[in-house]
mmCIF file of C-alpha atoms and ligand atoms in Angstrom:
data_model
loop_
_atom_site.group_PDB
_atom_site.id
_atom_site.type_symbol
_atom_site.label_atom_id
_atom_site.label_comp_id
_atom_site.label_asym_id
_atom_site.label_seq_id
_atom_site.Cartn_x
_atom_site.Cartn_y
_atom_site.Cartn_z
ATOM 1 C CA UNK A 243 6.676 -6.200 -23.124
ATOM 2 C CA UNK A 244 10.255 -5.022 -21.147
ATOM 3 C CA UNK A 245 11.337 -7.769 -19.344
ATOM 4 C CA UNK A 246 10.958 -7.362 -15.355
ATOM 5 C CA UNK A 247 12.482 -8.136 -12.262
ATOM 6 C CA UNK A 248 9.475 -8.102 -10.046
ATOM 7 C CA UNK A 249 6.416 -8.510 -12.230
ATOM 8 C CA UNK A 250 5.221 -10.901 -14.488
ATOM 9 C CA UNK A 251 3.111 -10.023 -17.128
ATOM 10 C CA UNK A 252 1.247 -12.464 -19.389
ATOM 11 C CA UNK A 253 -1.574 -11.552 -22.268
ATOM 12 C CA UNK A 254 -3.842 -14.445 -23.817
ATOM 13 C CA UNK A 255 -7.566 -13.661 -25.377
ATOM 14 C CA UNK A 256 -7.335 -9.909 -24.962
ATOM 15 C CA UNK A 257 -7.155 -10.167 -21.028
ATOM 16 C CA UNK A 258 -3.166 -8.986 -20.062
ATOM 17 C CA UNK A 259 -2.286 -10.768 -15.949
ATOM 18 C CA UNK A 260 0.334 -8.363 -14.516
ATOM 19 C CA UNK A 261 1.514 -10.239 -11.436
ATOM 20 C CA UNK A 262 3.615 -8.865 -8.788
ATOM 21 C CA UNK A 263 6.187 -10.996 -7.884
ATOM 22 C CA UNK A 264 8.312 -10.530 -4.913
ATOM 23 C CA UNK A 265 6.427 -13.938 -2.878
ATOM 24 C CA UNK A 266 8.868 -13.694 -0.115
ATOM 25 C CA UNK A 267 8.552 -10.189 0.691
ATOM 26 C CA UNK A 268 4.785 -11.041 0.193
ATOM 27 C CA UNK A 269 4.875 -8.766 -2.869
ATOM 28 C CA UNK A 270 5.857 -5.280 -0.820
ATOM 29 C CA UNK A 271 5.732 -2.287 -3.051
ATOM 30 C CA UNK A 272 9.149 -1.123 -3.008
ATOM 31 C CA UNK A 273 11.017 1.731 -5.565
ATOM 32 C CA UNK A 274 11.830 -0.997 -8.189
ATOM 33 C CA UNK A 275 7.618 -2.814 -8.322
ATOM 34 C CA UNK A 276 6.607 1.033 -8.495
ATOM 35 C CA UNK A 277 8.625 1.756 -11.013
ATOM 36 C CA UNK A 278 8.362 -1.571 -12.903
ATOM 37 C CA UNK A 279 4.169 -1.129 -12.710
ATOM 38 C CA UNK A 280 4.382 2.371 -14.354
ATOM 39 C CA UNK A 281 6.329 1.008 -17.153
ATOM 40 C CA UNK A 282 4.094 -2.273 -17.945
ATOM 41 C CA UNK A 283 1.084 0.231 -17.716
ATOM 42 C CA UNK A 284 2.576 2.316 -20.232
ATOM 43 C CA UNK A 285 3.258 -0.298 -22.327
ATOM 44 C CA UNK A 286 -0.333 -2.080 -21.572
ATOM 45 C CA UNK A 287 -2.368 1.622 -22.488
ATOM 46 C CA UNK A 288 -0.734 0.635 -26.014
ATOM 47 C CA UNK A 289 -0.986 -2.666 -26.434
ATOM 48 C CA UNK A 290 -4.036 -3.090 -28.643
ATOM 49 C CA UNK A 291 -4.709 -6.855 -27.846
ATOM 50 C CA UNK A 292 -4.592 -6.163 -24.100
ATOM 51 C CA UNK A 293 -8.275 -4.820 -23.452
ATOM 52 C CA UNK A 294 -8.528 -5.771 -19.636
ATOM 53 C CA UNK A 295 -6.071 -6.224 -16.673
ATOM 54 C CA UNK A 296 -5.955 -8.344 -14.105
ATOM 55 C CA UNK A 297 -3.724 -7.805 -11.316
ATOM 56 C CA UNK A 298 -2.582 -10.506 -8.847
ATOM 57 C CA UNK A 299 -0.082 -11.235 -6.519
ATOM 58 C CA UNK A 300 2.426 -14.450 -6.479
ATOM 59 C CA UNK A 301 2.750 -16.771 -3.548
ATOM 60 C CA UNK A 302 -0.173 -17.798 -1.705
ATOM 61 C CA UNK A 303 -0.378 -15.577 1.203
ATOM 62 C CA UNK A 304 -0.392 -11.942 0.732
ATOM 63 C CA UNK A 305 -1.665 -9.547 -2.701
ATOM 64 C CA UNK A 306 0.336 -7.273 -1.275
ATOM 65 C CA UNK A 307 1.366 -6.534 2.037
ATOM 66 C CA UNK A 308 2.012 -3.005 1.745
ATOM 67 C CA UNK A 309 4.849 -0.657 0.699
ATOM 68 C CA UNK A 310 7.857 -2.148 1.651
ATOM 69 C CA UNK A 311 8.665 -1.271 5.154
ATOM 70 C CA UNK A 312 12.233 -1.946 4.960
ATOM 71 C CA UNK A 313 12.984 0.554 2.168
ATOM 72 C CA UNK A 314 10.597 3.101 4.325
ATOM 73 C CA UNK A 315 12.477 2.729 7.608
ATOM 74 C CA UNK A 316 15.291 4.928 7.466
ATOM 75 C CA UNK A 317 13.760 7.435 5.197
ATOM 76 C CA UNK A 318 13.754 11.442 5.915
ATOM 77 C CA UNK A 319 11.249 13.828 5.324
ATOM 78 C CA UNK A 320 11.637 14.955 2.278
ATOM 79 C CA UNK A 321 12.125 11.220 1.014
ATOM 80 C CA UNK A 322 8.474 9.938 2.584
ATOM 81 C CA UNK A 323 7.529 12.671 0.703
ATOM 82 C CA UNK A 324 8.908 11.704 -2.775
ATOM 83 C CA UNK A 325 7.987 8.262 -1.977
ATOM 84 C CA UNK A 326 4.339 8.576 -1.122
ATOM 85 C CA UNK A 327 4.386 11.089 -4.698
ATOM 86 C CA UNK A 328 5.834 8.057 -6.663
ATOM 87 C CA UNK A 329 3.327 5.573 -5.276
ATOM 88 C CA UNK A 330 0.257 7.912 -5.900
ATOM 89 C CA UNK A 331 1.299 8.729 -9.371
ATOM 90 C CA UNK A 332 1.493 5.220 -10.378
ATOM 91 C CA UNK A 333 -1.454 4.363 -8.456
ATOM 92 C CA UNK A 334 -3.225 7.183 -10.570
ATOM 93 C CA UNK A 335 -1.992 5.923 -13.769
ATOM 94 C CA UNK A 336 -4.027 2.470 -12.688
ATOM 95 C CA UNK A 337 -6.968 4.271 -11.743
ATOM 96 C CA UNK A 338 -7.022 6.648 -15.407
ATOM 97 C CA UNK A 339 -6.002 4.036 -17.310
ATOM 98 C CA UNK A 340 -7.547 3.635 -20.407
ATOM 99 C CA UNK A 341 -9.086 0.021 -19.743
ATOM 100 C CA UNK A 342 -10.456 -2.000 -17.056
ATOM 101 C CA UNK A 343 -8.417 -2.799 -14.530
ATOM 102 C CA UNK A 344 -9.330 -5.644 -11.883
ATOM 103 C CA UNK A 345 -7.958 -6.641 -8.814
ATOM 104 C CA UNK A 346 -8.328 -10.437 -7.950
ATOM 105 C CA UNK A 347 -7.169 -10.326 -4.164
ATOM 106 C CA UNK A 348 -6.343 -13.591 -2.796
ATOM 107 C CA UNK A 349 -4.513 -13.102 0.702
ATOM 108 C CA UNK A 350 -3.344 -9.962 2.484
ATOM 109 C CA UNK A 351 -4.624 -6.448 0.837
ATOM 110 C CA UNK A 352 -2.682 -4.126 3.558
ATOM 111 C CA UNK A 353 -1.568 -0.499 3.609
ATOM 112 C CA UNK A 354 -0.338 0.241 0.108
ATOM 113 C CA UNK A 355 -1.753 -3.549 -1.170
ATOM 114 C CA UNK A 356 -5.233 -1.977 -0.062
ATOM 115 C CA UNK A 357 -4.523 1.030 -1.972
ATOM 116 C CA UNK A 358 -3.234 -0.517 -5.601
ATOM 117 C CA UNK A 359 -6.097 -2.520 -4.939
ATOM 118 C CA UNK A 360 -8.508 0.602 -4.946
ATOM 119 C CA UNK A 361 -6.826 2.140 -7.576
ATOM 120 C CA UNK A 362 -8.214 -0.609 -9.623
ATOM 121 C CA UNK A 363 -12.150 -0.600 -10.966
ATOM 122 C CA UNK A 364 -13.483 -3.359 -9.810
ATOM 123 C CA UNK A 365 -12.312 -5.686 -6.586
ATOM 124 C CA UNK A 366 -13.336 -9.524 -6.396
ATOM 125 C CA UNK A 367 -11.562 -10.978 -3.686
ATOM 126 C CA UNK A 368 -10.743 -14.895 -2.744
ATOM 127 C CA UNK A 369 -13.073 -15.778 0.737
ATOM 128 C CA UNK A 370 -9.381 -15.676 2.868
ATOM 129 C CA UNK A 371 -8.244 -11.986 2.075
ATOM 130 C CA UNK A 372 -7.964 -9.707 4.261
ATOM 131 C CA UNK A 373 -7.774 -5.915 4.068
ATOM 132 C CA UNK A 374 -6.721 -3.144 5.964
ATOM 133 C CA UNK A 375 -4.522 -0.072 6.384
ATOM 134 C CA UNK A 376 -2.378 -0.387 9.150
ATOM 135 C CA UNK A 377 -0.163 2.441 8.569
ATOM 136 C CA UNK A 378 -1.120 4.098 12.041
ATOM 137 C CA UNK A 379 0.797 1.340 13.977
ATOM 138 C CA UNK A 380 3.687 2.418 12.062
ATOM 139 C CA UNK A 381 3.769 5.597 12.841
ATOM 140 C CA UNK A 382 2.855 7.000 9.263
ATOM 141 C CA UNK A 383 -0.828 7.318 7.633
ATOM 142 C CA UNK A 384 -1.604 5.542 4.565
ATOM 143 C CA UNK A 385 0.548 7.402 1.861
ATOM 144 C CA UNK A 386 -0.365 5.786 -1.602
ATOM 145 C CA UNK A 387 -3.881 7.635 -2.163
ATOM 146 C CA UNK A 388 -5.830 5.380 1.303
ATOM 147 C CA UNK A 389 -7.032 8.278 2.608
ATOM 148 C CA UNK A 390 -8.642 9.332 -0.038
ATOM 149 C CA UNK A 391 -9.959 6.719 -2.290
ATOM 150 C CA UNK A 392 -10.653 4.332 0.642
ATOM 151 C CA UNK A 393 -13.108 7.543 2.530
ATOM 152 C CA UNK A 394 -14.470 7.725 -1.150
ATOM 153 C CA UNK A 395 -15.159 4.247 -1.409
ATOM 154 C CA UNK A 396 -16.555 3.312 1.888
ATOM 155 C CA UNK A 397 -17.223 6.462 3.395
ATOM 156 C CA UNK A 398 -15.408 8.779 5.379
ATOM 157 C CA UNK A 399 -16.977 7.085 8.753
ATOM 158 C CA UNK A 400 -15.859 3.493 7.930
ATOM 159 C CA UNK A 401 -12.721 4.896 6.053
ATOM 160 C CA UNK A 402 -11.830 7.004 9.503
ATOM 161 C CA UNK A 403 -12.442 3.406 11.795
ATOM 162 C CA UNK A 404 -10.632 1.114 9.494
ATOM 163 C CA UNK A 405 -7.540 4.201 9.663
ATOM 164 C CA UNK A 406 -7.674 5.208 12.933
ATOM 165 C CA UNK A 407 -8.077 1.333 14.283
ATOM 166 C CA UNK A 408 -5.805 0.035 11.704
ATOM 167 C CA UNK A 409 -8.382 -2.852 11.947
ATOM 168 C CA UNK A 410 -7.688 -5.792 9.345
ATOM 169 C CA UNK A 411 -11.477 -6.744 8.315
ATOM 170 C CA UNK A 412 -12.118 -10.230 6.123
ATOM 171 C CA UNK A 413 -13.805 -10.485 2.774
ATOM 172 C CA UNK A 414 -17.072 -10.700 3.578
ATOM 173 C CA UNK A 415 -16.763 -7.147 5.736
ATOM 174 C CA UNK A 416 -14.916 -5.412 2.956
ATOM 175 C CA UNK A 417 -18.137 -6.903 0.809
ATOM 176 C CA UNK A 418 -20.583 -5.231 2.557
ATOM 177 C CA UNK A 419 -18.985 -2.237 3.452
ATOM 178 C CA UNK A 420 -18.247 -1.688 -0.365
ATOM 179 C CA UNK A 421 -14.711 -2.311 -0.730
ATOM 180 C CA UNK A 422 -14.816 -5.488 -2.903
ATOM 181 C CA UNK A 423 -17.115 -6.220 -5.577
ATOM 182 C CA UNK A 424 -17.200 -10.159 -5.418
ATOM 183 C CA UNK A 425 -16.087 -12.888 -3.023
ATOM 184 C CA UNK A 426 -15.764 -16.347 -4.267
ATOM 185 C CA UNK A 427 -13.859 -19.248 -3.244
ATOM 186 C CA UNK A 428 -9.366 -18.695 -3.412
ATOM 187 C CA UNK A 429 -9.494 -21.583 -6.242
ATOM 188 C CA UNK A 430 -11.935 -19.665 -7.620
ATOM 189 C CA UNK A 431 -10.678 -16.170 -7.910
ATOM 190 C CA UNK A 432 -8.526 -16.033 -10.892
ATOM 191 C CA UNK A 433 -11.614 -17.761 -12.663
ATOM 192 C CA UNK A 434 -13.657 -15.296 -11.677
ATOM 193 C CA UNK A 435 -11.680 -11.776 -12.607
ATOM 194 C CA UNK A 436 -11.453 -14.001 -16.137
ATOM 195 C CA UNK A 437 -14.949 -14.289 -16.298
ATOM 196 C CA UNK A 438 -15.578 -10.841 -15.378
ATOM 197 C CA UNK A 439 -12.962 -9.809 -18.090
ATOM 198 C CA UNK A 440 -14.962 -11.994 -20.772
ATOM 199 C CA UNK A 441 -18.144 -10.044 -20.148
ATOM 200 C CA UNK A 442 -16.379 -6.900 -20.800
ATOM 201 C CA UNK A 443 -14.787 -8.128 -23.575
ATOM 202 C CA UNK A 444 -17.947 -9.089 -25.029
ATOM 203 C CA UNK A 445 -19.168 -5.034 -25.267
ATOM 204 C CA UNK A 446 -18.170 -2.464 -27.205
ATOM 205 C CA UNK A 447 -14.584 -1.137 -26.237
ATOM 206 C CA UNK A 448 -15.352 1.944 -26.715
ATOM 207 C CA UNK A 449 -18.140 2.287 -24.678
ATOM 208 C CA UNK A 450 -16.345 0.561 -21.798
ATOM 209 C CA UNK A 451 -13.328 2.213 -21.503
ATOM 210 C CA UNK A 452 -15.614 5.860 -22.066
ATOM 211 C CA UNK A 453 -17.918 4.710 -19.113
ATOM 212 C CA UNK A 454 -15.254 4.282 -17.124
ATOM 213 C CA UNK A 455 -13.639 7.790 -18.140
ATOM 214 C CA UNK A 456 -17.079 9.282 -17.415
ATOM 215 C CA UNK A 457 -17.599 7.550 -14.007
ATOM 216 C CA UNK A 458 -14.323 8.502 -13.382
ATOM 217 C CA UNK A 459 -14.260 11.982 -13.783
ATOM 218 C CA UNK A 460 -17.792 12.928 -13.252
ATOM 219 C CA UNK A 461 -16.956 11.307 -9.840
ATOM 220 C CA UNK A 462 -14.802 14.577 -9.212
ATOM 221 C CA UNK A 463 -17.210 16.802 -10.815
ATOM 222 C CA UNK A 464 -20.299 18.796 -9.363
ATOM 223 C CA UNK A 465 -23.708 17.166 -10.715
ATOM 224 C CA UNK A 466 -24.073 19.234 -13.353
ATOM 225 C CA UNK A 467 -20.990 19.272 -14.637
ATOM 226 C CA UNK A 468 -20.919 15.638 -14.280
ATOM 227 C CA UNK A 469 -23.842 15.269 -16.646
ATOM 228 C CA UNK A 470 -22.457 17.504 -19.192
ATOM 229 C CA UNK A 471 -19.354 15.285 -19.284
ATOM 230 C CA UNK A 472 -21.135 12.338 -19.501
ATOM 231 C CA UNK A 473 -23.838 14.100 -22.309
ATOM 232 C CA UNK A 474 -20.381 15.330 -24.337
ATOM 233 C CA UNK A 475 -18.894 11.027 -24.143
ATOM 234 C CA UNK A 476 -22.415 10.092 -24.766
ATOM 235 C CA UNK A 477 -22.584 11.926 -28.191
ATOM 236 C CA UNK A 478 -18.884 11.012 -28.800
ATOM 237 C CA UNK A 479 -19.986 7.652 -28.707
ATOM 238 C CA UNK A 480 -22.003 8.217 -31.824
ATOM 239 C CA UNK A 481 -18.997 8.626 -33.273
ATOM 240 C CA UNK A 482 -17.996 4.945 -33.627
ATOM 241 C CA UNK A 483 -18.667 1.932 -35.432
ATOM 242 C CA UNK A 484 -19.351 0.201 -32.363
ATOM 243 C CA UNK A 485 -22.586 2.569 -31.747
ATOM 244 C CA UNK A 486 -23.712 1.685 -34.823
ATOM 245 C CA UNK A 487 -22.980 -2.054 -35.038
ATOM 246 C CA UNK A 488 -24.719 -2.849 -31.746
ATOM 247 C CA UNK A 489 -27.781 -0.635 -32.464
ATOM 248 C CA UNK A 490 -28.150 -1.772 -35.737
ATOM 249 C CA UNK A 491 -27.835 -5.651 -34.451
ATOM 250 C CA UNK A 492 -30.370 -5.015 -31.507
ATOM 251 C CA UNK A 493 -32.867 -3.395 -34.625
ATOM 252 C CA UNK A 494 -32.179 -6.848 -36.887
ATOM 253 C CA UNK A 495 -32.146 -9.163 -33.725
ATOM 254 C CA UNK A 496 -28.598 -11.156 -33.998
ATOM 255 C CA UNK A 497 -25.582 -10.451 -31.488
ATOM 256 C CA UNK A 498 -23.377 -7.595 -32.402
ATOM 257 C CA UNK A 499 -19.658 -8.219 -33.766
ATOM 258 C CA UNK A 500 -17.958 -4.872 -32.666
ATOM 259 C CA UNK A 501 -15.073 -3.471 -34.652
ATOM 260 C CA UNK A 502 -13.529 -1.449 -31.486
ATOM 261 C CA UNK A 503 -13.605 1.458 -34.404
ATOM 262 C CA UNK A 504 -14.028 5.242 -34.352
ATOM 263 C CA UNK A 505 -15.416 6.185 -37.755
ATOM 264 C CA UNK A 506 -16.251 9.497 -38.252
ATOM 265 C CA UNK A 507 -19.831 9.743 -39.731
HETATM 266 N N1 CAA B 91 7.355 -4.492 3.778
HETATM 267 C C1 CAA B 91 8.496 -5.218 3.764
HETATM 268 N N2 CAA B 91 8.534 -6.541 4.043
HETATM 269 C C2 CAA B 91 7.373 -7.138 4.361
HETATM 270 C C3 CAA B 91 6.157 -6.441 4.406
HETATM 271 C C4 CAA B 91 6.169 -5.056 4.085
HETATM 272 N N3 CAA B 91 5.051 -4.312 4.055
HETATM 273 N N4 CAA B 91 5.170 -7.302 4.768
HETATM 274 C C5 CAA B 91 5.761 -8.494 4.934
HETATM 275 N N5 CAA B 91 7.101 -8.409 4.692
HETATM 276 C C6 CAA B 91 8.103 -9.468 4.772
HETATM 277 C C7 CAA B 91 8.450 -9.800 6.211
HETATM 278 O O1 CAA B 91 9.405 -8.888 6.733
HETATM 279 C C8 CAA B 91 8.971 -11.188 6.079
HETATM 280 O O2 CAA B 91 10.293 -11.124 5.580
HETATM 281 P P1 CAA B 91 11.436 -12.126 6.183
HETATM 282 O O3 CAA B 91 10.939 -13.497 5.820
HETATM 283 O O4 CAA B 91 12.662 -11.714 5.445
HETATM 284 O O5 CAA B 91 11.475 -11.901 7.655
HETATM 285 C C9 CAA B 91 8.103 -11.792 4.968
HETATM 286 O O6 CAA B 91 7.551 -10.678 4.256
HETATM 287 C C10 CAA B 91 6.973 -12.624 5.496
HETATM 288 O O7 CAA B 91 6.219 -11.832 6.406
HETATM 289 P P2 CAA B 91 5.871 -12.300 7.900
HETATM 290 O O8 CAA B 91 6.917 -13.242 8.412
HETATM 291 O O9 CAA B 91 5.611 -11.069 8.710
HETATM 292 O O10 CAA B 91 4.513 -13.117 7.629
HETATM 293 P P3 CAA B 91 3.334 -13.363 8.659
HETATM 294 O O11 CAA B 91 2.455 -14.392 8.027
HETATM 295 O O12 CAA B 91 3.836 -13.629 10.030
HETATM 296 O O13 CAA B 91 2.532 -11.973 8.693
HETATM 297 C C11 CAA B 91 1.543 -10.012 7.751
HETATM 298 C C12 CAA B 91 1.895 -11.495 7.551
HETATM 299 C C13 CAA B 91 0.456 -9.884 8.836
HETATM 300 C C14 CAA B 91 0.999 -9.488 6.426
HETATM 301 C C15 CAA B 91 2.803 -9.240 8.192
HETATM 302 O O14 CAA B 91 3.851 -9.530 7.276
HETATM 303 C C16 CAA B 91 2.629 -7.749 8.225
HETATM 304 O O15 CAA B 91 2.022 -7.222 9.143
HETATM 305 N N6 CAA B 91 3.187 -7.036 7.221
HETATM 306 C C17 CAA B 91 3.185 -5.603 7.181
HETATM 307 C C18 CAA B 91 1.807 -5.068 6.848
HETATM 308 C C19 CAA B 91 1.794 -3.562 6.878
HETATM 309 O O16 CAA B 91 1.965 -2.950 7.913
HETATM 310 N N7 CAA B 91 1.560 -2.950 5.714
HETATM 311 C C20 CAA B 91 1.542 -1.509 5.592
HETATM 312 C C21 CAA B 91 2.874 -1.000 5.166
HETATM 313 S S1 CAA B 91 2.973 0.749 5.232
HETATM 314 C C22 CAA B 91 2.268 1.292 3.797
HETATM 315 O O17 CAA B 91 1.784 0.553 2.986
HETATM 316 C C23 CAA B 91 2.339 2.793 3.637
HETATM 317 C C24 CAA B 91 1.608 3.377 2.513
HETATM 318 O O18 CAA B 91 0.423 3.564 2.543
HETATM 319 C C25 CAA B 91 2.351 3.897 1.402
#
């Protein structure tokens, strides 16, 4: 991996932790994380032995707090513009990438921090976070991709009160209203996007990382085009050794050892 100057990334047992570390900004997304995050992603979609990410933030009070505000301040039109474009390409690139990608959120999830967040697949969050978008007291709306993934997530009535109010809601609201996956103690939290990650790692690659691709775009999709997509990654699942290992292990009763192989039959 490149070395960085505001992320760390570390890889052990096929599960790759990209933290981003700017603690006493409380990890603000400015130019230089945006940028950093598009390169370890690029270099994570190739790294074979990373098969999940986690993504965390440092310090023990904020995920992120947002897109840096400082940087934002002074900026003209046409520069909110290119900024908002940089953070929802990279933010895309999270979402599309090839493997699961969770969020483990242990403090503030605000404004762009919300967003990265949703970008991921799956949220578990510590029992102190807290989420919002609070763009609207700042005289901007939510620029990384909130307006749309967060009305997609939650619906567009919660998604239009947590905007419009710029409310910050705790973990057990964004757990009911859909937002986060799992709440579980702060000491807990990294144990628990681990945990998650060894299920996963348990299954077939393959089949993971198409699921999500079918969820992903079918989500965009009309229903039947949706279920043609998934029928086409269905059959193209028949395709690897993995479909065949774990079938052929559920026939002769014994776990299955999956290869992570495409092998043409
Ligand atoms: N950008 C830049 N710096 C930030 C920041 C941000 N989003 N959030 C926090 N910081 C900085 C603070 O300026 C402060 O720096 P200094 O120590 O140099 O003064 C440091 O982090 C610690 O923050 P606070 O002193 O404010 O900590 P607190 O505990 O009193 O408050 C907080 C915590 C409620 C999260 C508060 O920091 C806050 O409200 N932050 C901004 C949240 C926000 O509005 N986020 C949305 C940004 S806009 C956006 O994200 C647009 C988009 O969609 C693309």
């Amino acid at each position: 991996m490149s070395e960085f100057s505001t992320l760390l990334v570390t890889e052990e047992n096929g599960v790759a932790v990209v933290t981003i570390n700017r603690p006493k900004a409380l990890n603000a997304l400015n130019s230089t994380v945006l940028d950093e995050l598009s390169v370890a992603f690029d270099e994570l979609a190739v790294n074979d032995s990373a098969k999940v990410i986690i993504l965390i933030g440092s310090g023990d009070k904020a995920f992120v707090a947002g897109a840096d505000i400082t940087q934002m301040k002074d900026m003209n039109v046409i520069e909110g513009k290119l900024f908002a474009e940089k953070g929802q390409h990279v933010f895309t690139k999270i979402e599309q990438f090839p493997k699961p990608v969770i969020a483990a959120v242990h403090g503030f999830a605000l404004g762009g921090g919300c967003e990265i967040a949703m970008a991921c697949d799956i949220r578990v969050a510590s029992d102190a976070a807290k989420f919002g978008q609070p763009e609207v007291g700042l005289g901007i709306i939510p620029g990384f991709g909130g307006t749309q993934r967060l009305a997609r997530l939650v619906g567009r009535g919660m998604a239009k009160l947590l905007i419009y109010t710029a409310d910050i809601i705790d973990a057990p609201e964004a757990l009911r209203i859909g937002l986060v996956q799992k709440v579980v103690a702060p000491e807990a939290l990294l144990a628990e996007a681990q945990a998650i990650a060894k299920r996963i790692l348990k299954k077939s690659t393959i089949a993971v990382n198409l699921a999500k691709d079918a969820i992903n775009r079918g989500m965009e999709m009309d229903i039947p085009n949706a279920m043609q997509y998934e029928a086409y990654i269905f059959g193209t699942c028949f395709a690897s050794e993995d479909q065949t290992e774990g079938m052929t292990a559920f026939v002769e009763k014994r776990k299955p050892a999956f290869s992570g192989v495409f092998a043409k039959k």
